PDB file of N, CA and C in Angstrom:
ATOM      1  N   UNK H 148      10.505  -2.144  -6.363  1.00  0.00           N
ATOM      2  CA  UNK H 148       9.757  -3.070  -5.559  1.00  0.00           C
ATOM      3  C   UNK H 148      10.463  -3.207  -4.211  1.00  0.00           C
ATOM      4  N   UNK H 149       9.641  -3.324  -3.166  1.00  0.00           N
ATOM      5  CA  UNK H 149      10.437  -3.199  -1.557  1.00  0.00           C
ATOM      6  C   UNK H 149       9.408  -4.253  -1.550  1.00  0.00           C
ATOM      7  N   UNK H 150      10.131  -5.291  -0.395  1.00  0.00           N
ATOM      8  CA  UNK H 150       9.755  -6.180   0.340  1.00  0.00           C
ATOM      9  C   UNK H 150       9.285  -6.277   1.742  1.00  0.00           C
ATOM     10  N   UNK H 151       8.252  -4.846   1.741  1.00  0.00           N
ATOM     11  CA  UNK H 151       8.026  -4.668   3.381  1.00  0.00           C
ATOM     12  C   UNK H 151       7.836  -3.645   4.097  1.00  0.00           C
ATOM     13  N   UNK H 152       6.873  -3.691   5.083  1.00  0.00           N
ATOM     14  CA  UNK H 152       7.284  -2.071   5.588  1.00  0.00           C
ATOM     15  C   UNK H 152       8.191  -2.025   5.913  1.00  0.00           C
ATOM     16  N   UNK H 153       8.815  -2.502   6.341  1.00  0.00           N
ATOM     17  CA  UNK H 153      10.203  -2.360   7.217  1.00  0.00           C
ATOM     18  C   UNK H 153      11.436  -1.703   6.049  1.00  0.00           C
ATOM     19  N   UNK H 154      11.515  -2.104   5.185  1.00  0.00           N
ATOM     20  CA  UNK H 154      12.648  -1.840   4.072  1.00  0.00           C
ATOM     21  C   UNK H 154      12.182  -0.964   3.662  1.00  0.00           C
ATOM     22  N   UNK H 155      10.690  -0.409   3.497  1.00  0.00           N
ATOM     23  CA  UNK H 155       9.774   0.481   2.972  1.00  0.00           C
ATOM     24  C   UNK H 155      10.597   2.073   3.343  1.00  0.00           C
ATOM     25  N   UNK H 156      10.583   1.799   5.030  1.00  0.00           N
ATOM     26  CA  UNK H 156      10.492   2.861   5.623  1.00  0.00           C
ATOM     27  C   UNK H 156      12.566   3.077   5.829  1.00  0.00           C
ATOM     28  N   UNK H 157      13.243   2.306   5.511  1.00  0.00           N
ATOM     29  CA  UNK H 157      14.448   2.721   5.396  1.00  0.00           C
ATOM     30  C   UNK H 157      14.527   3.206   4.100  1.00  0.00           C
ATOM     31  N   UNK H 158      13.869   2.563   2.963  1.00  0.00           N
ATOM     32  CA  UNK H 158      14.005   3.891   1.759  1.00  0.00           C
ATOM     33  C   UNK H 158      13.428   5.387   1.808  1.00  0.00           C
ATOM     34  N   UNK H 159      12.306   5.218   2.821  1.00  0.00           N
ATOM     35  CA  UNK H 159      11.664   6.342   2.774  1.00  0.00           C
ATOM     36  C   UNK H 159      12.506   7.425   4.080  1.00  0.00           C
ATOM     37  N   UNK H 160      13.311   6.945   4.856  1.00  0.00           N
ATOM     38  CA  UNK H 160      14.629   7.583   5.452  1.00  0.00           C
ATOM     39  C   UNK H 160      15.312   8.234   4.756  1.00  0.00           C
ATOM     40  N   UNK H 161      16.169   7.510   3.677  1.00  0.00           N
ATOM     41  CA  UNK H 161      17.323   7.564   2.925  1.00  0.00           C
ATOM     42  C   UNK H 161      16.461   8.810   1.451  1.00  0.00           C
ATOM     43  N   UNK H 162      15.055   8.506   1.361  1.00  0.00           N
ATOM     44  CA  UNK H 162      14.989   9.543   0.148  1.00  0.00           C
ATOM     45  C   UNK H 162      14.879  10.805   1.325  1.00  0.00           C
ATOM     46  N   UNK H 163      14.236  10.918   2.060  1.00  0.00           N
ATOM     47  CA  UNK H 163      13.763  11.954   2.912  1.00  0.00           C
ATOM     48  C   UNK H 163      15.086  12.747   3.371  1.00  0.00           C
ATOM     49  N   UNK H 164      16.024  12.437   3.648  1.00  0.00           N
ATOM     50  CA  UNK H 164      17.622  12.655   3.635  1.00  0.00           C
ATOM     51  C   UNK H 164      17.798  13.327   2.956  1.00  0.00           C
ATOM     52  N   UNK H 165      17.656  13.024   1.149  1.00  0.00           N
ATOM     53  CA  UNK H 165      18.784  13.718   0.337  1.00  0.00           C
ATOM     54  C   UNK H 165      17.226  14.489  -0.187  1.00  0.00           C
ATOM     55  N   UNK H 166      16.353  14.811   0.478  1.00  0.00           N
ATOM     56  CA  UNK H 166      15.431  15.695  -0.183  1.00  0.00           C
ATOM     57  C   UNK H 166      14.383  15.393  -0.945  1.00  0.00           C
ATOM     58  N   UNK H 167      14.586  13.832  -1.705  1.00  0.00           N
ATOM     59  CA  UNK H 167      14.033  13.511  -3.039  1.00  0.00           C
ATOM     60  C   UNK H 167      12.377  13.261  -2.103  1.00  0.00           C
ATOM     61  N   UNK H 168      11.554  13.280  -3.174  1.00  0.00           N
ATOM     62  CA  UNK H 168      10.086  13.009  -3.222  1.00  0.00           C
ATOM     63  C   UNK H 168       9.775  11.324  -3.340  1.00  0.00           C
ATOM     64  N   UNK H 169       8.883  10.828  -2.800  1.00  0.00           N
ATOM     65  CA  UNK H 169       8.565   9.375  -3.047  1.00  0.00           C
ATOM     66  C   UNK H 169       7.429   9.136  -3.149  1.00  0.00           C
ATOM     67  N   UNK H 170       7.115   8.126  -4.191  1.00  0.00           N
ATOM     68  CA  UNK H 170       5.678   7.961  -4.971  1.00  0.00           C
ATOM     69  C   UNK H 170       5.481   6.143  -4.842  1.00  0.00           C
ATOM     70  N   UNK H 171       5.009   6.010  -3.666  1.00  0.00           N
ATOM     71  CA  UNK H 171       4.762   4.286  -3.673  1.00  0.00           C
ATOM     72  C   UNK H 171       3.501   4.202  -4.538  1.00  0.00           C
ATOM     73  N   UNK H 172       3.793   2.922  -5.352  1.00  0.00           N
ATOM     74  CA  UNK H 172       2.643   2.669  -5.697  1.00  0.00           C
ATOM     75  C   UNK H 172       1.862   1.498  -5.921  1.00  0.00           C
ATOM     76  N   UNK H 173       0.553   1.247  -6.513  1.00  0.00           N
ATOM     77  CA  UNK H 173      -0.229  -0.027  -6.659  1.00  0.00           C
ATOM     78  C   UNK H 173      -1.511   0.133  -5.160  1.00  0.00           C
ATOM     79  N   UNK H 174      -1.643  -0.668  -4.562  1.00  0.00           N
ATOM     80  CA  UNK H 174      -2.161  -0.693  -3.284  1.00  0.00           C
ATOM     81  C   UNK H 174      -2.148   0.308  -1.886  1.00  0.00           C
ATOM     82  N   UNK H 175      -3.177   1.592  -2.291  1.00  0.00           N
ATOM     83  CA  UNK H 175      -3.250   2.589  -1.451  1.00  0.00           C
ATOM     84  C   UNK H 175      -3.294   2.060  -0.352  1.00  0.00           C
ATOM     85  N   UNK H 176      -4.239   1.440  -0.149  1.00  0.00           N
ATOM     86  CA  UNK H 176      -4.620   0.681   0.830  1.00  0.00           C
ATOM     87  C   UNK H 176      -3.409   0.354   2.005  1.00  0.00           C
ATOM     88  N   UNK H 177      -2.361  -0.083   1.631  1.00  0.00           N
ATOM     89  CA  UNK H 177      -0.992  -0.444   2.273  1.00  0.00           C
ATOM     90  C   UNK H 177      -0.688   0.805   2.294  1.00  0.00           C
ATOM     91  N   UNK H 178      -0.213   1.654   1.155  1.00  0.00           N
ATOM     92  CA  UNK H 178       0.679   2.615   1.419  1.00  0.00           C
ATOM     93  C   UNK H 178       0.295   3.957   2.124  1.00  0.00           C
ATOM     94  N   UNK H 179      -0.655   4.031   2.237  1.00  0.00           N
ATOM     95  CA  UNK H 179      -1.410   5.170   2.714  1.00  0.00           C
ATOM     96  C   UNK H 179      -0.823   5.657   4.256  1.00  0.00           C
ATOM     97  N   UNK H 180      -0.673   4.717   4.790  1.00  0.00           N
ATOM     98  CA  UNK H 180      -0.365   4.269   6.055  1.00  0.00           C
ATOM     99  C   UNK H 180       1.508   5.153   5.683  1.00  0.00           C
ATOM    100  N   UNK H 181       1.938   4.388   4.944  1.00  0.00           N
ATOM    101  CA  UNK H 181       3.652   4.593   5.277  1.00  0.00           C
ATOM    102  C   UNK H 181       3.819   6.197   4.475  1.00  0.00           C
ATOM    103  N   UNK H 182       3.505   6.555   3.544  1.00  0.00           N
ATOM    104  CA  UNK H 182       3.207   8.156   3.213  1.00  0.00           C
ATOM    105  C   UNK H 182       2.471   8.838   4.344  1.00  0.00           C
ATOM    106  N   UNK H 183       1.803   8.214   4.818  1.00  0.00           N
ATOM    107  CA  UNK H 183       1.216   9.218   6.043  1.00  0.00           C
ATOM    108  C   UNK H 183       2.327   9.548   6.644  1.00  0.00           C
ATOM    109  N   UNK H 184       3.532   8.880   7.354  1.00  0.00           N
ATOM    110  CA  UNK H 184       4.466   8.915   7.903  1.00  0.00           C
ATOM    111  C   UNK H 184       5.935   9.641   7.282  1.00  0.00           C
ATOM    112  N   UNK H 185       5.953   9.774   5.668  1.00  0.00           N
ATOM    113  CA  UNK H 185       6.803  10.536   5.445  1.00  0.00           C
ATOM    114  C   UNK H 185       6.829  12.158   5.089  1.00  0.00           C
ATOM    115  N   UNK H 186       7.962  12.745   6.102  1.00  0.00           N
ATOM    116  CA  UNK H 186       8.195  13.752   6.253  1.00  0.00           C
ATOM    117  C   UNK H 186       7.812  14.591   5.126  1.00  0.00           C
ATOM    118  N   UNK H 187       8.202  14.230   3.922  1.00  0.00           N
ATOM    119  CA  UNK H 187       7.747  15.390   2.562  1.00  0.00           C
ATOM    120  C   UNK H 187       6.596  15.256   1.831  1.00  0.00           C
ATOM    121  N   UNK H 188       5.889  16.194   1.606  1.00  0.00           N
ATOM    122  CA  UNK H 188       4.402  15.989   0.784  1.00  0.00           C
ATOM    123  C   UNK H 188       4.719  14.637   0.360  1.00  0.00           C
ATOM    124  N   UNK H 189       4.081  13.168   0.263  1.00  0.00           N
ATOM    125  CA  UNK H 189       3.696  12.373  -0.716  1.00  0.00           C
ATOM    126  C   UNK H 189       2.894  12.606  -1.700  1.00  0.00           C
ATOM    127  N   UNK H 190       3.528  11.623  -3.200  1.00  0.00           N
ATOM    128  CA  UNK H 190       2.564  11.323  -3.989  1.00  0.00           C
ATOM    129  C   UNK H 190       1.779   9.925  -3.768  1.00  0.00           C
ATOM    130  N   UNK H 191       0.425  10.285  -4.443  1.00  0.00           N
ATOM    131  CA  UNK H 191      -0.311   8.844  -3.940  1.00  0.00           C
ATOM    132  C   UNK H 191      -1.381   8.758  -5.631  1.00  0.00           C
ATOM    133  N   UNK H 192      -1.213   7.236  -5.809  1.00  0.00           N
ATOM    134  CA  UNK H 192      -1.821   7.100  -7.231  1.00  0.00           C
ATOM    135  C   UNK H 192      -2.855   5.926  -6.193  1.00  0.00           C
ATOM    136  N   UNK H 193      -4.105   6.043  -6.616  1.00  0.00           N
ATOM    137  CA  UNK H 193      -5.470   5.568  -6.656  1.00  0.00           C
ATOM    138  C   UNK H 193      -5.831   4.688  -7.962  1.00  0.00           C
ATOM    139  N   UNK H 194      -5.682   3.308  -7.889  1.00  0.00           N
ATOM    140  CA  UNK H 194      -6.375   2.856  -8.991  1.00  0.00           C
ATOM    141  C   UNK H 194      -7.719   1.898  -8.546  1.00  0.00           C
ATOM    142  N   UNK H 195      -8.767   2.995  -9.739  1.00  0.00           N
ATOM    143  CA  UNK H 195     -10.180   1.909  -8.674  1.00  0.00           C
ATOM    144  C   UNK H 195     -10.366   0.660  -9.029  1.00  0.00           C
ATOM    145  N   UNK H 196     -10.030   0.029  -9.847  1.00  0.00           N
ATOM    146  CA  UNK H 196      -9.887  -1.022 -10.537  1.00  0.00           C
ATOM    147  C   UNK H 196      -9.446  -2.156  -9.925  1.00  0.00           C
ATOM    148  N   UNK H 197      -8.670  -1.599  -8.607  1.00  0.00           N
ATOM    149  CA  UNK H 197      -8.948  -2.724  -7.504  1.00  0.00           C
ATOM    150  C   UNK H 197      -9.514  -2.418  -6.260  1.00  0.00           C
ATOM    151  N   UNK H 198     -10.682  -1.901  -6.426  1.00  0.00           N
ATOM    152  CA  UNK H 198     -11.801  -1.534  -5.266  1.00  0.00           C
ATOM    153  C   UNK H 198     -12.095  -2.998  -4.883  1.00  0.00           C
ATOM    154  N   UNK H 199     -12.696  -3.830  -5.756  1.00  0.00           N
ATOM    155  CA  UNK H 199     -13.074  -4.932  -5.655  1.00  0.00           C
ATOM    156  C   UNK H 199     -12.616  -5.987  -4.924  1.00  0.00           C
ATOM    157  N   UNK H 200     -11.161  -5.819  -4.605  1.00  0.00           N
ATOM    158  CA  UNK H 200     -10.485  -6.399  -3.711  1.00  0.00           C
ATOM    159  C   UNK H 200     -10.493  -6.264  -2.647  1.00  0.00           C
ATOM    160  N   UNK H 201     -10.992  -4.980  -1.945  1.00  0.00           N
ATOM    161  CA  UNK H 201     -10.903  -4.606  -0.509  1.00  0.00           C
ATOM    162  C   UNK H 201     -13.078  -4.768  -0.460  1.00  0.00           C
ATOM    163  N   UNK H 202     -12.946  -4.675   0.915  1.00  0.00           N
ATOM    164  CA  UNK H 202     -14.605  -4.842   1.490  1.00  0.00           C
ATOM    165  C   UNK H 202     -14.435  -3.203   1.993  1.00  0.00           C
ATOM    166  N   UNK H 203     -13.858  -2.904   2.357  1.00  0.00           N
ATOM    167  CA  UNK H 203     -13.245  -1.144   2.517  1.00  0.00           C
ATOM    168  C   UNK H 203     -13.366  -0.219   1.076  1.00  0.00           C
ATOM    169  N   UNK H 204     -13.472   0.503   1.454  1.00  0.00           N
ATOM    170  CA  UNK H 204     -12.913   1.185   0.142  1.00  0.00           C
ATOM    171  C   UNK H 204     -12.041   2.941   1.146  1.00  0.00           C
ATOM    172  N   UNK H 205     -11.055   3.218   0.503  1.00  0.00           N
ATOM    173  CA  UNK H 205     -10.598   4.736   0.860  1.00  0.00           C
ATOM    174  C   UNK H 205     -11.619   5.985   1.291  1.00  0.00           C
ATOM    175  N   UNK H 206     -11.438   6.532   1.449  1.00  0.00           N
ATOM    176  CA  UNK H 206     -11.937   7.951   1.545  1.00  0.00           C
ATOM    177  C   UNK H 206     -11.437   9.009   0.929  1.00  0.00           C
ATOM    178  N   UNK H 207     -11.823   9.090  -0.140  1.00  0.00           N
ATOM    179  CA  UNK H 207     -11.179  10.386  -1.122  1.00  0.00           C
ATOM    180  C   UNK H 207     -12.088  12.038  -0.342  1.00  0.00           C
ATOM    181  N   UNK H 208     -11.382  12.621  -0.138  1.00  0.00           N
ATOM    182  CA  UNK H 208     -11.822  13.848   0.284  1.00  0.00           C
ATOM    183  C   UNK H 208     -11.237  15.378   0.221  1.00  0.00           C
ATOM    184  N   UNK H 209     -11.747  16.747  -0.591  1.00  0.00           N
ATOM    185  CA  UNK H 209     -11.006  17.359  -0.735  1.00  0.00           C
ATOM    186  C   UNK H 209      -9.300  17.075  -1.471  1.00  0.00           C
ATOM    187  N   UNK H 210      -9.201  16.157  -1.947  1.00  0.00           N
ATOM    188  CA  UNK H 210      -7.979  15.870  -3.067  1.00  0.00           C
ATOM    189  C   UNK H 210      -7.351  14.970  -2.168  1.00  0.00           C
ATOM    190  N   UNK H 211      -7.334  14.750  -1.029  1.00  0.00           N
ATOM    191  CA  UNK H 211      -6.726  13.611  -0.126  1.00  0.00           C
ATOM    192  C   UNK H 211      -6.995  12.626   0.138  1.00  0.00           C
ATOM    193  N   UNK H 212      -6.296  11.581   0.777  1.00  0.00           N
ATOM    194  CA  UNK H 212      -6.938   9.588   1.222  1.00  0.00           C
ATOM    195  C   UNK H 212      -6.497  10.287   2.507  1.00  0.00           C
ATOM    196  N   UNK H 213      -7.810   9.745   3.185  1.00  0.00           N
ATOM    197  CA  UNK H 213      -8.131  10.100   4.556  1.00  0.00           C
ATOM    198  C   UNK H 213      -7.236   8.258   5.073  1.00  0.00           C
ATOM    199  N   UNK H 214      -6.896   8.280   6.154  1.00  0.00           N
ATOM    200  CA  UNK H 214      -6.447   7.629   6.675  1.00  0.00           C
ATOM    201  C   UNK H 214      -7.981   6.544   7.501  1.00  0.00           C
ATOM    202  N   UNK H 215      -8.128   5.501   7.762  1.00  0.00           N
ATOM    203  CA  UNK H 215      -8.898   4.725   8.243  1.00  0.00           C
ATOM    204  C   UNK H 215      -8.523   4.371   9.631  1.00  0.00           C
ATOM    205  N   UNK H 216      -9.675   4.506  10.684  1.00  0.00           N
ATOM    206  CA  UNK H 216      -9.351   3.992  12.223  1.00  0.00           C
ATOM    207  C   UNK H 216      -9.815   2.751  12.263  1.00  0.00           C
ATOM    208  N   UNK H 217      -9.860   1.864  11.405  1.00  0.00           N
ATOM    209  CA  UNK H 217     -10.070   0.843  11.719  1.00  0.00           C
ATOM    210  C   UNK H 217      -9.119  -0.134  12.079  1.00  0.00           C
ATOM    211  N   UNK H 218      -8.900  -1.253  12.946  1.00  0.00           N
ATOM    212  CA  UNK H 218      -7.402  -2.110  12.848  1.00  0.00           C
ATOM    213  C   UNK H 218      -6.581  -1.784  12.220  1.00  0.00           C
ATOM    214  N   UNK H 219      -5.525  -2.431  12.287  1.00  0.00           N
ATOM    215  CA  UNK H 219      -4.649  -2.993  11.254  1.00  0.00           C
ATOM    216  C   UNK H 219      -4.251  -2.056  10.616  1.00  0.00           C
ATOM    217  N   UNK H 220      -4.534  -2.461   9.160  1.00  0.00           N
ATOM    218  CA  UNK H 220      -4.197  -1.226   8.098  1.00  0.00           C
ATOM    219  C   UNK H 220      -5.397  -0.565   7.839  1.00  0.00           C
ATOM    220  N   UNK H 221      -5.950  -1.233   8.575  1.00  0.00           N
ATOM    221  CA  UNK H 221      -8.055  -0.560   7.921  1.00  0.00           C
ATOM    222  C   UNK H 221      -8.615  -1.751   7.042  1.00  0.00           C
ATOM    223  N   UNK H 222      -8.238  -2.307   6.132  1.00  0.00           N
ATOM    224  CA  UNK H 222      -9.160  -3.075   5.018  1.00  0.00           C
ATOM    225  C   UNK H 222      -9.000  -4.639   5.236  1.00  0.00           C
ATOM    226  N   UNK H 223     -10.089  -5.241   4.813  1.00  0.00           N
ATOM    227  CA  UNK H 223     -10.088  -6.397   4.515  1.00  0.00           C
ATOM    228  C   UNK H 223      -9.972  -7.106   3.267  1.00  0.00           C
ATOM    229  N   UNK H 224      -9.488  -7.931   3.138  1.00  0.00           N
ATOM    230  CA  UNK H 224     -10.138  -8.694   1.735  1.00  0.00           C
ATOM    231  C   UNK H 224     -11.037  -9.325   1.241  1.00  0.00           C
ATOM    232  N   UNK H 225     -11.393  -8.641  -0.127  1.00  0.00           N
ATOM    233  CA  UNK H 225     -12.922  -9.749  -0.436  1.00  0.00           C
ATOM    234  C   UNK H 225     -13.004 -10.859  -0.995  1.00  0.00           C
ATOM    235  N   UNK H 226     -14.014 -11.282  -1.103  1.00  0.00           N
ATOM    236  CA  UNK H 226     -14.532 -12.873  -1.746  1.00  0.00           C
ATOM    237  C   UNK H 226     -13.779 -12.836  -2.633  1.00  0.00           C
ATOM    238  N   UNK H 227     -13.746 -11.661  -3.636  1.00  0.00           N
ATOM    239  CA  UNK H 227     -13.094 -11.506  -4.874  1.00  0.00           C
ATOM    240  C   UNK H 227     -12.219 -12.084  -4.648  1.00  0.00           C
ATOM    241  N   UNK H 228     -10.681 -11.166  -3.995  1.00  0.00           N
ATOM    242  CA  UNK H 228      -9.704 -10.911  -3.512  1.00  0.00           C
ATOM    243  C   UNK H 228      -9.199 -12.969  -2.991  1.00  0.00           C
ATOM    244  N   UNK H 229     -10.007 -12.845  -2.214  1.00  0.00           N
ATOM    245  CA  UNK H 229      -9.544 -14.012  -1.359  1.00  0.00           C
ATOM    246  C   UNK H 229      -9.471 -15.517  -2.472  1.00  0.00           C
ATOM    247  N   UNK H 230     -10.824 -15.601  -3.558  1.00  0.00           N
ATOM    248  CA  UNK H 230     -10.970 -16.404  -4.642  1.00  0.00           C
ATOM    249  C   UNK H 230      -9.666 -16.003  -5.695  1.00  0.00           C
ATOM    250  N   UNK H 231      -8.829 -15.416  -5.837  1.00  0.00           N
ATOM    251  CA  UNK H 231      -7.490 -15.169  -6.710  1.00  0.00           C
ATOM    252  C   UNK H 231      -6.235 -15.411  -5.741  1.00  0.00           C
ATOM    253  N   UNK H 232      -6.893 -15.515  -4.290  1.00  0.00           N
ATOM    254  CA  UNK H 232      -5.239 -16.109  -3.222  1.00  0.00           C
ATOM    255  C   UNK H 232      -4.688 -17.342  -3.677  1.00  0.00           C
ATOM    256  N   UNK H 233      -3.687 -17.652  -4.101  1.00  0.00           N
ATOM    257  CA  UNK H 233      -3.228 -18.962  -3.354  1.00  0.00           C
ATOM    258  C   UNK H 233      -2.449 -19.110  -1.687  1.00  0.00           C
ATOM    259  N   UNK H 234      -3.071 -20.080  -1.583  1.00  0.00           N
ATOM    260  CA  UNK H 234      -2.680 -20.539  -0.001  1.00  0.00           C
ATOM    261  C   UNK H 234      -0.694 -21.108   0.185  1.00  0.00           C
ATOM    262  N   UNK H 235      -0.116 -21.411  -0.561  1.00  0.00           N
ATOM    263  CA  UNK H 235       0.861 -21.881  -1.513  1.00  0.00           C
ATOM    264  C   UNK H 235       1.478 -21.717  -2.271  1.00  0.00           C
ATOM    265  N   UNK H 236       2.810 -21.353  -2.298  1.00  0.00           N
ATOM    266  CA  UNK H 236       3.430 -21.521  -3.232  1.00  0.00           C
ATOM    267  C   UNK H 236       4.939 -21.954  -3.407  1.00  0.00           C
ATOM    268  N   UNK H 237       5.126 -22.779  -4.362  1.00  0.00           N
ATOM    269  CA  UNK H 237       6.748 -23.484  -4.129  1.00  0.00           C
ATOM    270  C   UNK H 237       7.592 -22.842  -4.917  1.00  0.00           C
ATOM    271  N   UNK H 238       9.156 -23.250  -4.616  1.00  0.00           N
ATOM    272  CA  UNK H 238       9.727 -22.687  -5.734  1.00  0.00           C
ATOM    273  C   UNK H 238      10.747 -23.913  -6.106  1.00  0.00           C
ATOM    274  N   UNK H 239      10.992 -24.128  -6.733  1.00  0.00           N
ATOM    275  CA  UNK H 239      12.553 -25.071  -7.338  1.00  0.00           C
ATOM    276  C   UNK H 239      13.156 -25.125  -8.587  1.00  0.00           C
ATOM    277  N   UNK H 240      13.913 -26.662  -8.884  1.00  0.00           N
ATOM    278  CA  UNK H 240      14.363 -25.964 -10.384  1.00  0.00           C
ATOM    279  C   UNK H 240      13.269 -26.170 -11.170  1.00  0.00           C
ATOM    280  N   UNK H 241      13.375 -25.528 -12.663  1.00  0.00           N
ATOM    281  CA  UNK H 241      12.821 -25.903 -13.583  1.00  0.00           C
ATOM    282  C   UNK H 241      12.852 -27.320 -14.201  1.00  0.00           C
ATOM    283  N   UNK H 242      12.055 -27.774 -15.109  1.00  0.00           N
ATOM    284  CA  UNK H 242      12.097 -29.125 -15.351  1.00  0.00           C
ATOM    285  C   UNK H 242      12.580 -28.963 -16.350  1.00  0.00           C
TER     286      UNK H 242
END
């Protein structure tokens, strides 16, 4: 688990260095973007099962995720998506 693009892309330095391959995963949507950017073939796992979350969906084409010109990262979030946010959250001790 990385906390960021930013930390993202110093692991993806440090594997790209010693050669190794890197397989982010969960949310293409995000990562698509930072594998686009690393130097060695990426792996990329697709789960559609959270289509429902984006108002976007990818572009699968010829065996590849096409990259999106839209803003940002490309996608939005849906009703779905946005109805499972919390706005909030605390942390402290246990009771």
């Amino acid at each position: 688990m990385v906390g960021g693009i930013s930390p993202f892309l110093k692991i993806m330095d440090l594997a790209a260095k010693h050669g190794r391959k890197l397989a982010p995963h969960f949310a293409m949507e995000v990562h698509l973007h930072l594998s686009a950017a690393y130097p060695l073939e990426p792996w990329l796992e697709h789960f559609e099962w959270l289509n429902p979350l984006f108002n976007e969906q990818l572009e699968l084409r010829d065996g590849r995720m096409w990259i999106s010109d839209r803003h940002g990262l490309g996608f939005t979030l849906s009703e779905q998506a946005r109805r499972w946010t919390q706005l909030t959250c605390e942390f402290g001790k246990r009771p």
